[in-house]
CSV table of C-alpha atoms in Angstrom, one decimal:
chain,number,residue,atom,x,y,z
Q,1,MET,CA,-18.9,49.9,4.3
Q,2,ARG,CA,-22.5,48.8,3.7
Q,3,THR,CA,-23.5,52.5,2.8
Q,4,ILE,CA,-20.6,52.8,0.3
Q,5,LEU,CA,-21.7,49.6,-1.4
Q,6,ILE,CA,-25.3,50.7,-1.7
Q,7,PHE,CA,-24.4,54.1,-3.2
Q,8,SER,CA,-22.0,52.4,-5.6
Q,9,ILE,CA,-24.8,50.1,-6.8
Q,10,ILE,CA,-27.2,53.0,-7.2
Q,11,PHE,CA,-24.6,55.1,-9.1
Q,12,ILE,CA,-23.7,52.3,-11.5
Q,13,SER,CA,-27.4,51.4,-12.1
Q,14,TYR,CA,-28.0,54.9,-13.7
Q,15,HIS,CA,-25.5,54.1,-16.4
Q,16,LYS,CA,-27.2,52.3,-19.3
Q,17,SER,CA,-24.1,50.2,-20.1
Q,18,VAL,CA,-24.2,48.5,-16.7
Q,19,CYS,CA,-27.1,46.6,-15.0
Q,20,ALA,CA,-27.4,46.6,-11.3
Q,21,LYS,CA,-28.6,43.0,-11.4
Q,22,GLY,CA,-25.6,41.9,-13.4
Q,23,PHE,CA,-23.3,43.9,-11.1
Q,24,LEU,CA,-24.7,42.1,-8.0
Q,25,ARG,CA,-24.2,38.7,-9.8
Q,26,PHE,CA,-20.6,39.7,-10.5
Q,27,VAL,CA,-20.0,40.7,-6.9
Q,28,SER,CA,-21.6,37.5,-5.6
Q,29,GLU,CA,-19.5,35.3,-7.8
Q,30,LYS,CA,-16.3,37.1,-6.8
Q,31,MET,CA,-17.2,36.8,-3.1
Q,32,GLY,CA,-18.0,33.1,-3.6
Q,33,ASP,CA,-14.6,32.5,-5.3
Q,34,PHE,CA,-12.9,34.3,-2.5
Q,35,ALA,CA,-14.7,32.2,0.1
Q,36,TYR,CA,-13.8,28.9,-1.5
Q,37,THR,CA,-10.2,30.1,-1.8
Q,38,LEU,CA,-10.1,31.1,1.8
Q,39,LEU,CA,-11.7,27.8,2.9
Q,40,ASP,CA,-9.1,25.8,0.9
Q,41,THR,CA,-6.3,27.8,2.5
Q,42,ILE,CA,-7.7,27.2,6.0
Q,43,ARG,CA,-8.0,23.5,5.3
Q,44,ASN,CA,-4.5,23.4,3.9
Q,45,VAL,CA,-3.0,25.2,6.9
Q,46,GLY,CA,-5.1,22.9,9.2
Q,47,ASP,CA,-3.7,19.8,7.5
Q,48,ARG,CA,-0.1,21.1,7.8
Q,49,LEU,CA,-0.6,21.9,11.5
Q,50,SER,CA,-2.2,18.5,12.1
Q,51,ASN,CA,0.7,16.7,10.4
Q,52,PHE,CA,3.2,18.8,12.4
Q,53,PHE,CA,1.7,18.0,15.8
Q,54,GLN,CA,1.2,14.3,14.8
Q,55,ASN,CA,4.9,14.1,14.0
Q,56,HIS,CA,6.2,16.0,17.1
Q,57,ALA,CA,3.6,15.5,19.8
Q,58,THR,CA,3.3,12.4,22.0
Q,59,VAL,CA,0.4,10.2,20.7
Q,60,LYS,CA,-1.4,8.1,23.2
Q,61,LYS,CA,-1.5,4.5,22.4
Q,62,GLY,CA,-4.9,3.0,21.4
Q,63,ILE,CA,-6.2,6.2,19.9
Q,64,THR,CA,-6.4,6.4,16.1
Q,65,THR,CA,-7.9,9.1,13.9
Q,66,LEU,CA,-9.8,7.9,10.8
Q,67,PRO,CA,-9.2,9.8,7.6
Q,68,ARG,CA,-11.8,11.9,5.9
Q,69,LYS,CA,-14.4,10.2,3.7
Q,70,THR,CA,-13.6,11.9,0.4
Q,71,TYR,CA,-10.6,13.9,-0.8
Q,72,PHE,CA,-10.1,15.8,-4.0
Q,73,TRP,CA,-7.5,18.3,-5.1
Q,74,ARG,CA,-6.4,19.4,-8.5
Q,75,ASP,CA,-2.9,18.3,-9.5
Q,76,ALA,CA,-0.8,20.3,-7.1
Q,77,THR,CA,2.5,18.5,-7.6
Q,78,ALA,CA,4.0,21.6,-9.1
Q,79,LYS,CA,3.5,23.5,-5.9
Q,80,TYR,CA,6.0,21.3,-4.1
Q,81,THR,CA,9.6,21.9,-5.0
Q,82,LYS,CA,12.8,20.2,-3.9
Q,83,THR,CA,14.4,22.2,-1.1
Q,84,THR,CA,17.3,20.0,-0.2
Q,85,LYS,CA,20.6,19.7,-1.9
Q,86,PRO,CA,21.1,16.3,-3.5
Q,87,LEU,CA,24.0,14.2,-2.7
Q,88,LYS,CA,26.8,14.2,-5.2
Q,89,ARG,CA,26.0,11.9,-8.1
Q,90,THR,CA,26.3,11.5,-11.8
Q,91,ALA,CA,23.7,12.8,-14.1
Q,92,LYS,CA,22.0,9.4,-14.6
Q,93,GLN,CA,22.5,7.7,-11.3
Q,94,ALA,CA,21.3,8.2,-7.7
Q,95,PRO,CA,23.8,7.8,-4.9
Q,96,PRO,CA,24.2,4.3,-3.6
Q,97,VAL,CA,22.2,3.3,-0.6
Q,98,SER,CA,25.3,3.1,1.5
Q,99,ALA,CA,25.7,6.9,1.0
Q,100,TYR,CA,22.6,7.5,3.1
Q,101,THR,CA,22.7,7.9,6.8
Q,102,THR,CA,19.9,8.0,9.3
Q,103,LYS,CA,20.6,11.7,9.9
Q,104,THR,CA,20.4,12.5,6.2
Q,105,LEU,CA,17.0,10.7,5.9
Q,106,HIS,CA,15.5,12.3,8.9
Q,107,TYR,CA,16.5,15.7,7.4
Q,108,LYS,CA,14.9,14.8,4.1
Q,109,VAL,CA,11.7,13.6,5.8
Q,110,ARG,CA,11.3,17.1,7.3
Q,111,THR,CA,11.8,18.8,3.9
Q,112,ASP,CA,9.9,16.4,1.7
Q,113,PRO,CA,6.2,16.9,2.3
Q,114,MET,CA,5.2,13.5,0.7
Q,115,SER,CA,7.2,11.6,3.3
Q,116,SER,CA,4.7,12.4,6.1
Q,117,MET,CA,1.5,12.2,4.0
Q,118,ASP,CA,-1.0,9.3,4.4
Q,119,THR,CA,-2.5,7.4,1.5
Q,120,PRO,CA,-5.5,9.7,0.7
Q,121,GLN,CA,-3.3,12.7,0.9
Q,122,LEU,CA,-0.8,11.2,-1.6
Q,123,ILE,CA,-3.5,10.2,-4.0
Q,124,THR,CA,-5.0,13.7,-3.8
Q,125,LEU,CA,-1.6,15.3,-4.3
Q,126,HIS,CA,-1.2,13.2,-7.4
Q,127,GLY,CA,-4.4,14.7,-8.9
Q,128,ARG,CA,-6.8,11.9,-8.2
Q,129,ARG,CA,-10.0,11.6,-6.3
Q,130,ALA,CA,-9.7,9.3,-3.2
Q,131,GLU,CA,-12.2,7.8,-0.8
Q,132,SER,CA,-11.7,6.1,2.6
Q,133,HIS,CA,-14.1,3.4,3.7
Q,134,ILE,CA,-14.3,1.6,7.1
Q,135,VAL,CA,-15.0,-2.2,6.9
Q,136,LEU,CA,-16.0,-4.3,9.8
Q,137,THR,CA,-14.8,-7.9,9.9
Q,138,GLU,CA,-16.7,-10.9,11.3
Q,139,ASP,CA,-14.3,-11.0,14.3
Q,140,GLY,CA,-14.6,-7.3,15.1
Q,141,TYR,CA,-11.6,-5.6,13.4
Q,142,LEU,CA,-12.1,-2.3,11.7
Q,143,LEU,CA,-10.2,-2.0,8.4
Q,144,THR,CA,-9.6,1.1,6.3
Q,145,LEU,CA,-10.2,0.6,2.6
Q,146,HIS,CA,-8.9,3.3,0.1
Q,147,ARG,CA,-10.4,3.8,-3.3
Q,148,ILE,CA,-9.2,5.7,-6.3
Q,149,VAL,CA,-12.2,6.8,-8.4
Q,150,ALA,CA,-11.6,6.8,-12.1
Q,151,SER,CA,-12.7,9.8,-14.1
Q,152,ARG,CA,-15.9,9.1,-16.1
Q,153,LEU,CA,-14.2,10.5,-19.1
Q,154,LYS,CA,-11.5,7.8,-18.9
Q,155,ARG,CA,-13.9,4.8,-18.6
Q,156,THR,CA,-14.0,3.0,-21.9
Q,157,ALA,CA,-16.8,0.8,-23.2
Q,158,ASP,CA,-14.6,-2.3,-22.7
Q,159,VAL,CA,-13.7,-1.6,-19.1
Q,160,LYS,CA,-17.2,-0.7,-17.9
Q,161,ASN,CA,-15.8,0.4,-14.5
Q,162,ASN,CA,-14.4,-3.0,-13.6
Q,163,THR,CA,-13.0,-3.4,-10.1
Q,164,VAL,CA,-9.4,-4.1,-9.2
Q,165,LEU,CA,-8.5,-4.8,-5.6
Q,166,LEU,CA,-4.8,-4.4,-4.7
Q,167,HIS,CA,-3.4,-5.9,-1.4
Q,168,HIS,CA,-0.1,-4.8,0.0
Q,169,GLY,CA,2.7,-7.0,1.1
Q,170,LEU,CA,4.5,-7.8,4.4
Q,171,LEU,CA,4.7,-4.9,6.9
Q,172,GLY,CA,3.1,-2.7,4.3
Q,173,SER,CA,-0.1,-0.6,3.7
Q,174,SER,CA,-2.1,0.9,0.9
Q,175,ALA,CA,0.5,3.6,0.6
Q,176,ASP,CA,3.0,1.1,-0.8
Q,177,TRP,CA,1.1,1.2,-4.1
Q,178,VAL,CA,1.4,5.0,-4.7
Q,179,LEU,CA,4.9,5.8,-3.5
Q,180,LEU,CA,6.3,5.6,-7.0
Q,181,GLY,CA,4.4,8.8,-7.9
Q,182,ALA,CA,1.6,9.9,-10.2
Q,183,LYS,CA,3.1,8.5,-13.5
Q,184,LYS,CA,4.5,5.1,-12.5
Q,185,SER,CA,2.3,3.7,-9.7
Q,186,LEU,CA,0.1,0.7,-10.6
Q,187,PRO,CA,-3.1,2.1,-9.2
Q,188,TYR,CA,-2.8,5.2,-11.4
Q,189,LEU,CA,-2.0,3.2,-14.5
Q,190,LEU,CA,-5.1,1.1,-13.9
Q,191,SER,CA,-7.2,4.2,-13.1
Q,192,ASN,CA,-6.0,5.8,-16.4
Q,193,LEU,CA,-7.6,2.9,-18.2
Q,194,GLY,CA,-10.9,3.4,-16.4
Q,195,TYR,CA,-10.6,0.7,-13.7
Q,196,ASP,CA,-12.2,1.3,-10.3
Q,197,VAL,CA,-9.2,0.7,-8.0
Q,198,TRP,CA,-9.5,-0.3,-4.3
Q,199,LEU,CA,-6.5,-0.5,-1.9
Q,200,ALA,CA,-6.8,-2.9,1.0
Q,201,ASN,CA,-5.2,-2.5,4.5
Q,202,ALA,CA,-4.6,-5.6,6.6
Q,203,ARG,CA,-5.5,-5.7,10.2
Q,204,GLY,CA,-2.7,-4.3,12.5
Q,205,ASN,CA,-1.2,-1.7,10.1
Q,206,VAL,CA,-1.4,2.0,10.7
Q,207,TYR,CA,-4.8,2.3,8.9
Q,208,SER,CA,-6.5,-0.8,10.5
Q,209,ARG,CA,-5.9,-0.5,14.2
Q,210,GLY,CA,-9.5,-0.5,15.4
Q,211,HIS,CA,-11.6,-3.2,17.1
Q,212,VAL,CA,-15.1,-3.2,18.5
Q,213,SER,CA,-13.9,-4.4,21.9
Q,214,LYS,CA,-10.1,-4.9,22.0
Q,215,SER,CA,-7.5,-2.1,22.5
Q,216,ILE,CA,-4.2,-2.2,20.6
Q,217,ASN,CA,-2.6,-2.0,24.1
Q,218,ASN,CA,-3.9,-5.4,24.8
Q,219,SER,CA,-2.1,-8.5,23.5
Q,220,ASP,CA,-5.4,-10.0,22.5
Q,221,PHE,CA,-5.7,-7.5,19.7
Q,222,TRP,CA,-2.5,-8.8,18.1
Q,223,LYS,CA,-3.3,-12.5,18.3
Q,224,PHE,CA,-3.6,-12.9,14.5
Q,225,SER,CA,-1.5,-13.8,11.5
Q,226,TRP,CA,-1.9,-13.7,7.8
Q,227,GLN,CA,-4.3,-16.7,8.3
Q,228,GLU,CA,-6.9,-14.4,9.8
Q,229,MET,CA,-6.3,-11.8,7.0
Q,230,GLY,CA,-7.4,-14.4,4.5
Q,231,GLN,CA,-10.2,-15.9,6.6
Q,232,TYR,CA,-11.8,-12.6,7.9
Q,233,ASP,CA,-10.3,-9.5,6.3
Q,234,LEU,CA,-10.6,-10.4,2.6
Q,235,PRO,CA,-14.2,-11.7,2.8
Q,236,ALA,CA,-15.3,-8.5,4.6
Q,237,ILE,CA,-13.5,-6.3,2.0
Q,238,ILE,CA,-14.9,-8.2,-1.0
Q,239,HIS,CA,-18.5,-8.2,0.4
Q,240,TYR,CA,-18.2,-4.5,1.2
Q,241,ILE,CA,-17.1,-3.6,-2.3
Q,242,ARG,CA,-19.9,-5.6,-3.9
Q,243,LEU,CA,-22.4,-3.9,-1.6
Q,244,VAL,CA,-21.2,-0.4,-2.2
Q,245,LYS,CA,-21.1,-0.8,-5.9
Q,246,ASN,CA,-24.4,-2.8,-5.9
Q,247,THR,CA,-22.9,-5.3,-8.3
Q,248,SER,CA,-22.2,-9.0,-8.5
Q,249,ASP,CA,-19.5,-8.6,-11.1
Q,250,PRO,CA,-16.3,-10.5,-10.2
Q,251,ILE,CA,-13.3,-8.5,-9.0
Q,252,SER,CA,-9.7,-8.7,-10.3
Q,253,PHE,CA,-7.2,-9.2,-7.5
Q,254,VAL,CA,-3.6,-8.2,-7.3
Q,255,GLY,CA,-1.6,-9.2,-4.2
Q,256,HIS,CA,2.0,-8.6,-3.4
Q,257,SER,CA,3.9,-10.8,-0.9
Q,258,MET,CA,1.5,-11.2,2.1
Q,259,GLY,CA,-1.4,-10.0,-0.1
Q,260,ALA,CA,-0.9,-13.1,-2.2
Q,261,THR,CA,-0.8,-15.3,0.9
Q,262,ALA,CA,-4.1,-13.9,2.2
Q,263,LEU,CA,-5.8,-14.7,-1.2
Q,264,LEU,CA,-4.6,-18.3,-1.1
Q,265,VAL,CA,-6.0,-18.7,2.4
Q,266,LEU,CA,-9.3,-17.2,1.4
Q,267,LEU,CA,-9.8,-19.4,-1.7
Q,268,SER,CA,-8.7,-22.6,-0.1
Q,269,THR,CA,-10.8,-22.2,3.1
Q,270,SER,CA,-13.9,-20.5,1.4
Q,271,PRO,CA,-14.1,-21.9,-2.1
Q,272,ILE,CA,-17.3,-19.8,-2.8
Q,273,PHE,CA,-15.0,-16.8,-3.3
Q,274,ASN,CA,-13.5,-18.4,-6.4
Q,275,THR,CA,-16.7,-17.2,-8.1
Q,276,PHE,CA,-16.5,-13.7,-6.7
Q,277,ILE,CA,-13.0,-13.0,-8.2
Q,278,ARG,CA,-12.3,-12.8,-11.9
Q,279,ILE,CA,-8.5,-13.4,-11.9
Q,280,GLY,CA,-5.8,-13.5,-9.2
Q,281,ILE,CA,-2.4,-12.0,-9.9
Q,282,LEU,CA,0.2,-12.9,-7.2
Q,283,ILE,CA,3.4,-10.9,-7.2
Q,284,ALA,CA,6.3,-12.5,-5.2
Q,285,PRO,CA,3.8,-14.8,-3.4
Q,286,LEU,CA,4.7,-16.1,0.1
Q,287,ALA,CA,3.4,-19.6,0.5
Q,288,PHE,CA,6.0,-22.3,0.4
Q,289,MET,CA,9.2,-20.8,1.9
Q,290,VAL,CA,11.6,-23.6,2.7
Q,291,ASN,CA,14.1,-22.2,0.3
Q,292,SER,CA,13.9,-18.6,1.6
Q,293,LYS,CA,17.0,-16.8,2.9
Q,294,GLY,CA,17.7,-14.2,5.5
Q,295,PRO,CA,17.0,-13.6,9.2
Q,296,LEU,CA,13.3,-14.6,9.0
Q,297,ARG,CA,14.2,-18.2,9.8
Q,298,MET,CA,15.3,-17.4,13.3
Q,299,PHE,CA,11.8,-16.3,14.3
Q,300,GLY,CA,10.2,-19.6,13.5
Q,301,SER,CA,11.5,-22.0,16.1
Q,302,PHE,CA,9.0,-23.7,18.3
Q,303,ALA,CA,11.7,-24.2,20.9
Q,304,PRO,CA,12.4,-21.7,23.7
Q,305,GLN,CA,14.2,-18.6,22.2
Q,306,PRO,CA,17.0,-16.6,23.8
Q,307,PRO,CA,15.8,-13.8,26.1
Q,308,LEU,CA,16.7,-11.0,23.8
Q,309,LEU,CA,14.9,-12.6,20.9
Q,310,GLN,CA,11.9,-13.2,23.1
Q,311,GLN,CA,11.7,-9.4,23.6
Q,312,VAL,CA,11.5,-8.9,19.8
Q,313,MET,CA,9.0,-11.8,19.4
Q,314,SER,CA,6.5,-10.7,22.0
Q,315,THR,CA,2.8,-11.5,21.8
Q,316,GLY,CA,1.9,-8.0,20.6
Q,317,GLU,CA,3.0,-5.9,17.7
Q,318,PHE,CA,6.2,-6.8,15.8
Q,319,MET,CA,8.9,-4.3,16.5
Q,320,PRO,CA,6.5,-1.5,17.6
Q,321,SER,CA,9.4,1.0,17.6
Q,322,LYS,CA,9.6,0.5,13.8
Q,323,VAL,CA,13.3,0.0,14.2
Q,324,THR,CA,15.3,-3.2,14.2
Q,325,PRO,CA,17.2,-3.5,17.5
Q,326,GLU,CA,20.9,-2.7,16.9
Q,327,TRP,CA,22.1,-5.8,18.5
Q,328,LEU,CA,20.0,-7.8,16.1
Q,329,SER,CA,20.8,-5.8,12.9
Q,330,SER,CA,24.6,-5.7,13.6
Q,331,ARG,CA,24.7,-9.5,14.0
Q,332,HIS,CA,22.5,-10.7,11.2
Q,333,CYS,CA,22.7,-7.9,8.6
Q,334,ALA,CA,25.8,-7.0,6.6
Q,335,ARG,CA,24.1,-4.3,4.5
Q,336,PRO,CA,24.0,-0.5,5.1
Q,337,GLN,CA,22.5,0.1,8.6
Q,338,VAL,CA,19.9,2.5,7.1
Q,339,LEU,CA,18.3,-0.6,5.6
Q,340,CYS,CA,19.2,-3.1,8.4
Q,341,ARG,CA,17.5,-0.9,11.0
Q,342,ASN,CA,14.3,-1.0,9.0
Q,343,PRO,CA,12.4,-4.2,9.9
Q,344,LEU,CA,11.1,-4.8,6.3
Q,345,PHE,CA,14.5,-4.5,4.6
Q,346,PHE,CA,16.0,-6.4,7.5
Q,347,LEU,CA,13.8,-9.4,6.6
Q,348,ALA,CA,13.4,-9.0,2.9
Q,349,GLY,CA,17.0,-8.3,1.9
Q,350,ASP,CA,18.9,-5.6,0.1
Q,351,ILE,CA,17.8,-3.1,-2.6
Q,352,LEU,CA,19.5,-4.6,-5.5
Q,353,GLN,CA,18.8,-1.7,-7.8
Q,354,GLY,CA,19.7,0.9,-5.2
Q,355,HIS,CA,22.0,2.8,-7.5
Q,356,LEU,CA,18.9,3.6,-9.7
Q,357,TRP,CA,16.6,4.6,-6.9
Q,358,ASP,CA,15.5,8.2,-6.6
Q,359,GLU,CA,16.7,9.6,-3.3
Q,360,ASN,CA,13.3,11.1,-2.4
Q,361,LEU,CA,11.6,7.7,-3.1
Q,362,LEU,CA,14.0,5.9,-0.7
Q,363,THR,CA,13.1,8.5,1.9
Q,364,ARG,CA,9.4,8.1,1.4
Q,365,VAL,CA,9.6,4.3,1.5
Q,366,LEU,CA,11.7,4.2,4.7
Q,367,ASN,CA,9.2,6.6,6.3
Q,368,HIS,CA,6.1,4.6,5.4
Q,369,VAL,CA,7.4,1.1,6.1
Q,370,PRO,CA,7.1,-0.8,8.3
Q,371,ALA,CA,3.4,0.1,8.6
Q,372,GLY,CA,2.9,-2.5,11.3
Q,373,THR,CA,1.7,-6.0,11.9
Q,374,SER,CA,1.6,-8.6,14.6
Q,375,THR,CA,4.4,-10.8,15.8
Q,376,TYR,CA,2.2,-13.8,15.1
Q,377,THR,CA,2.3,-12.8,11.4
Q,378,ILE,CA,6.1,-12.9,11.3
Q,379,SER,CA,6.2,-16.1,13.3
Q,380,HIS,CA,3.8,-17.8,11.0
Q,381,TYR,CA,6.0,-17.1,8.0
Q,382,ALA,CA,9.0,-18.2,9.9
Q,383,GLN,CA,7.3,-21.5,10.6
Q,384,LEU,CA,6.9,-22.1,6.9
Q,385,THR,CA,10.7,-21.8,6.4
Q,386,ARG,CA,11.3,-24.9,8.5
Q,387,ASN,CA,9.3,-27.3,6.3
Q,388,GLY,CA,7.9,-27.6,2.8
Q,389,LYS,CA,4.3,-27.0,3.7
Q,390,PHE,CA,1.8,-24.2,3.6
Q,391,HIS,CA,0.1,-24.8,6.9
Q,392,LYS,CA,-1.9,-23.2,9.6
Q,393,PHE,CA,-0.4,-21.3,12.5
Q,394,GLY,CA,1.4,-23.6,14.9
Q,395,ASP,CA,-0.1,-26.6,13.2
Q,396,VAL,CA,2.3,-28.3,10.7
Q,397,ILE,CA,-0.1,-31.1,10.1
Q,398,THR,CA,-3.1,-29.0,8.9
Q,399,GLU,CA,-2.2,-27.6,5.5
Q,400,PHE,CA,-4.3,-25.2,3.4
Q,401,PRO,CA,-6.0,-27.2,0.7
Q,402,LEU,CA,-4.7,-25.5,-2.5
Q,403,ASN,CA,-6.5,-28.0,-4.6
Q,404,ARG,CA,-9.8,-26.3,-3.7
Q,405,ILE,CA,-8.7,-23.1,-5.6
Q,406,SER,CA,-10.3,-23.0,-9.0
Q,407,LEU,CA,-9.6,-19.3,-9.7
Q,408,PRO,CA,-7.4,-18.6,-12.7
Q,409,ILE,CA,-4.1,-17.4,-11.1
Q,410,ALA,CA,-1.0,-15.8,-12.7
Q,411,LEU,CA,2.3,-15.7,-10.8
Q,412,ILE,CA,5.1,-13.2,-11.0
Q,413,SER,CA,8.5,-13.9,-9.3
Q,414,SER,CA,12.2,-13.2,-9.5
Q,415,SER,CA,15.3,-15.3,-9.3
Q,416,ASP,CA,16.8,-12.8,-6.8
Q,417,ASP,CA,14.0,-12.7,-4.3
Q,418,TRP,CA,15.0,-13.7,-0.7
Q,419,LEU,CA,11.6,-14.4,0.7
Q,420,ALA,CA,9.9,-15.9,-2.4
Q,421,PRO,CA,12.7,-17.8,-4.2
Q,422,LEU,CA,12.0,-19.3,-7.5
Q,423,PRO,CA,11.8,-23.0,-6.4
Q,424,ASP,CA,9.2,-22.2,-3.8
Q,425,VAL,CA,7.0,-20.2,-6.3
Q,426,LYS,CA,7.3,-23.0,-8.8
Q,427,LYS,CA,6.0,-25.5,-6.2
Q,428,LEU,CA,3.1,-23.2,-5.6
Q,429,TYR,CA,2.5,-23.0,-9.4
Q,430,PHE,CA,2.3,-26.7,-9.8
Q,431,GLY,CA,0.2,-27.1,-6.7
Q,432,LEU,CA,-2.6,-24.8,-8.1
Q,433,SER,CA,-5.6,-26.3,-10.0
Q,434,ASN,CA,-5.9,-23.5,-12.5
Q,435,PRO,CA,-2.6,-21.6,-13.1
Q,436,ILE,CA,-2.5,-19.6,-16.3
Q,437,ASP,CA,1.0,-18.3,-16.3
Q,438,HIS,CA,4.3,-17.8,-14.4
Q,439,PHE,CA,6.3,-14.8,-15.3
Q,440,VAL,CA,9.8,-15.1,-14.1
Q,441,ILE,CA,12.3,-12.2,-13.9
Q,442,ARG,CA,15.8,-13.6,-14.2
Q,443,ASN,CA,19.1,-11.9,-13.6
Q,444,ASP,CA,17.7,-8.4,-13.3
Q,445,ASN,CA,18.4,-7.8,-9.6
Q,446,PHE,CA,14.7,-7.8,-8.6
Q,447,SER,CA,14.5,-8.1,-4.8
Q,448,HIS,CA,11.3,-8.7,-2.8
Q,449,THR,CA,10.5,-5.0,-2.4
Q,450,GLU,CA,11.4,-3.9,-5.9
Q,451,PHE,CA,8.3,-5.5,-7.5
Q,452,VAL,CA,6.4,-2.5,-6.1
Q,453,TRP,CA,9.1,0.2,-5.7
Q,454,GLY,CA,11.8,-0.7,-8.2
Q,455,PRO,CA,12.7,1.9,-10.8
Q,456,LYS,CA,11.7,-0.5,-13.6
Q,457,ALA,CA,8.6,-1.9,-11.8
Q,458,ASP,CA,6.2,0.0,-14.0
Q,459,ILE,CA,7.8,-1.4,-17.2
Q,460,ILE,CA,8.6,-5.0,-16.2
Q,461,VAL,CA,5.9,-5.8,-13.5
Q,462,PHE,CA,3.0,-3.4,-13.9
Q,463,ARG,CA,2.7,-3.8,-17.6
Q,464,LYS,CA,2.5,-7.5,-17.1
Q,465,VAL,CA,-0.1,-7.1,-14.4
Q,466,ILE,CA,-2.3,-5.0,-16.7
Q,467,ASP,CA,-1.8,-7.5,-19.5
Q,468,TYR,CA,-3.0,-10.3,-17.2
Q,469,ILE,CA,-6.1,-8.3,-16.1
Q,470,GLU,CA,-7.1,-7.5,-19.7
Q,471,ASN,CA,-6.0,-10.6,-21.5
Q,472,GLY,CA,-5.1,-13.2,-18.9
Q,473,LEU,CA,-8.3,-15.2,-19.2
Q,474,SER,CA,-7.8,-15.6,-22.9
Q,475,LEU,CA,-4.4,-17.5,-22.5
Q,476,SER,CA,-5.0,-20.8,-24.2
Q,477,VAL,CA,-1.8,-22.5,-23.1
Q,478,ILE,CA,-0.2,-22.7,-19.7
Q,479,LYS,CA,3.3,-21.4,-20.1
Q,480,LEU,CA,6.3,-20.2,-18.3
Q,481,ASN,CA,7.6,-16.7,-19.3
Q,482,GLU,CA,11.0,-15.4,-18.4
Q,483,VAL,CA,12.7,-12.0,-18.7
């Protein structure tokens, strides 16, 4: 082969119209392109095999694999096509949630590639550049922080690469923010405007199960609640972002559900962070919860609990099987079992706009949540349902001093939210020192989870979030908005 190549070069070099040097450059470029194509193919096959074995093999507890540092892939959405036949439906509406069964969803998980992808893979699939960073907290937990790097061409002179930190809600992860897809997800809408978007992962979820000395098989690893997320996780994340970017510019914070709780804990216990953050936007915030509804209340009793409930409320991970026990869901949940058996929807309530949900979106959501948390986290929220206070774990007397929060904060809530009902959010609003707005969604069937995944979330919620980030600090009058 080498001899043939040499003779070919010598033969072509005798012709005046072709230069041997140019020919060698041409061959080199083609071989380089072939090598890169082959390398991408190998990586793609490797990722698919890795996902296959992760989904089918037995994974040893306590062992986690950290994602790669940087991911980039051109928009490959078109390469994935729908291979399953949809359920019968009209041209404008998806089938009701009750039409789904566990068997149907398991089948769609196997055929929908996005259902088994992690956050960096989803971001990359959507044509964005993603980074994964590992953050060490003061008490030894290792958290994974995901970043969506905005294109330099999209950064405007007004934005100047400003940072936005998004924190997921109860039983969630960073994947929650990107499950709506490339066109509707909040991180992408912000990235399109030139913002530098970071996605947090609280301790205990699938991306943050590391510790310098504690194993996840040990109950000591799980002895935390959202109180520690605010006292340790958020400070470490904010300091890390400022260090990586080498800037002291304040960060805009957006927190859904538990993410909002963590910010309130941080700012009330460490007031210095009021100067590190530019604005706080709290979506369906969980703080005062005496008016909340649903089965969450049963987990907050300080009295001895029934033996079966004690098994659920162990000192370790909350429902580590990721499935609500059938005896519990059948007694305390009258909704479709495909939702009742999911711990998040078991606690948060129904999908009120289920008839508008895309069937593939529902499959992805149910496959990504619950992402995991501690039993103490659920128990701490349940304790708040039994009194009108926002207090520390197991200590009703010691409340978090909200009057120490000076950060401008905007609230977004719904009249149909089980976990963050309107009276409780209003109490939070009037308990803050510097609230700038309260945006209330009335009579539009917005449940606790639909702030992030609802079919109209990008229009009703995300547009308002972006408006707060860009214009919230210029609001001259404190007001109450309603939809």
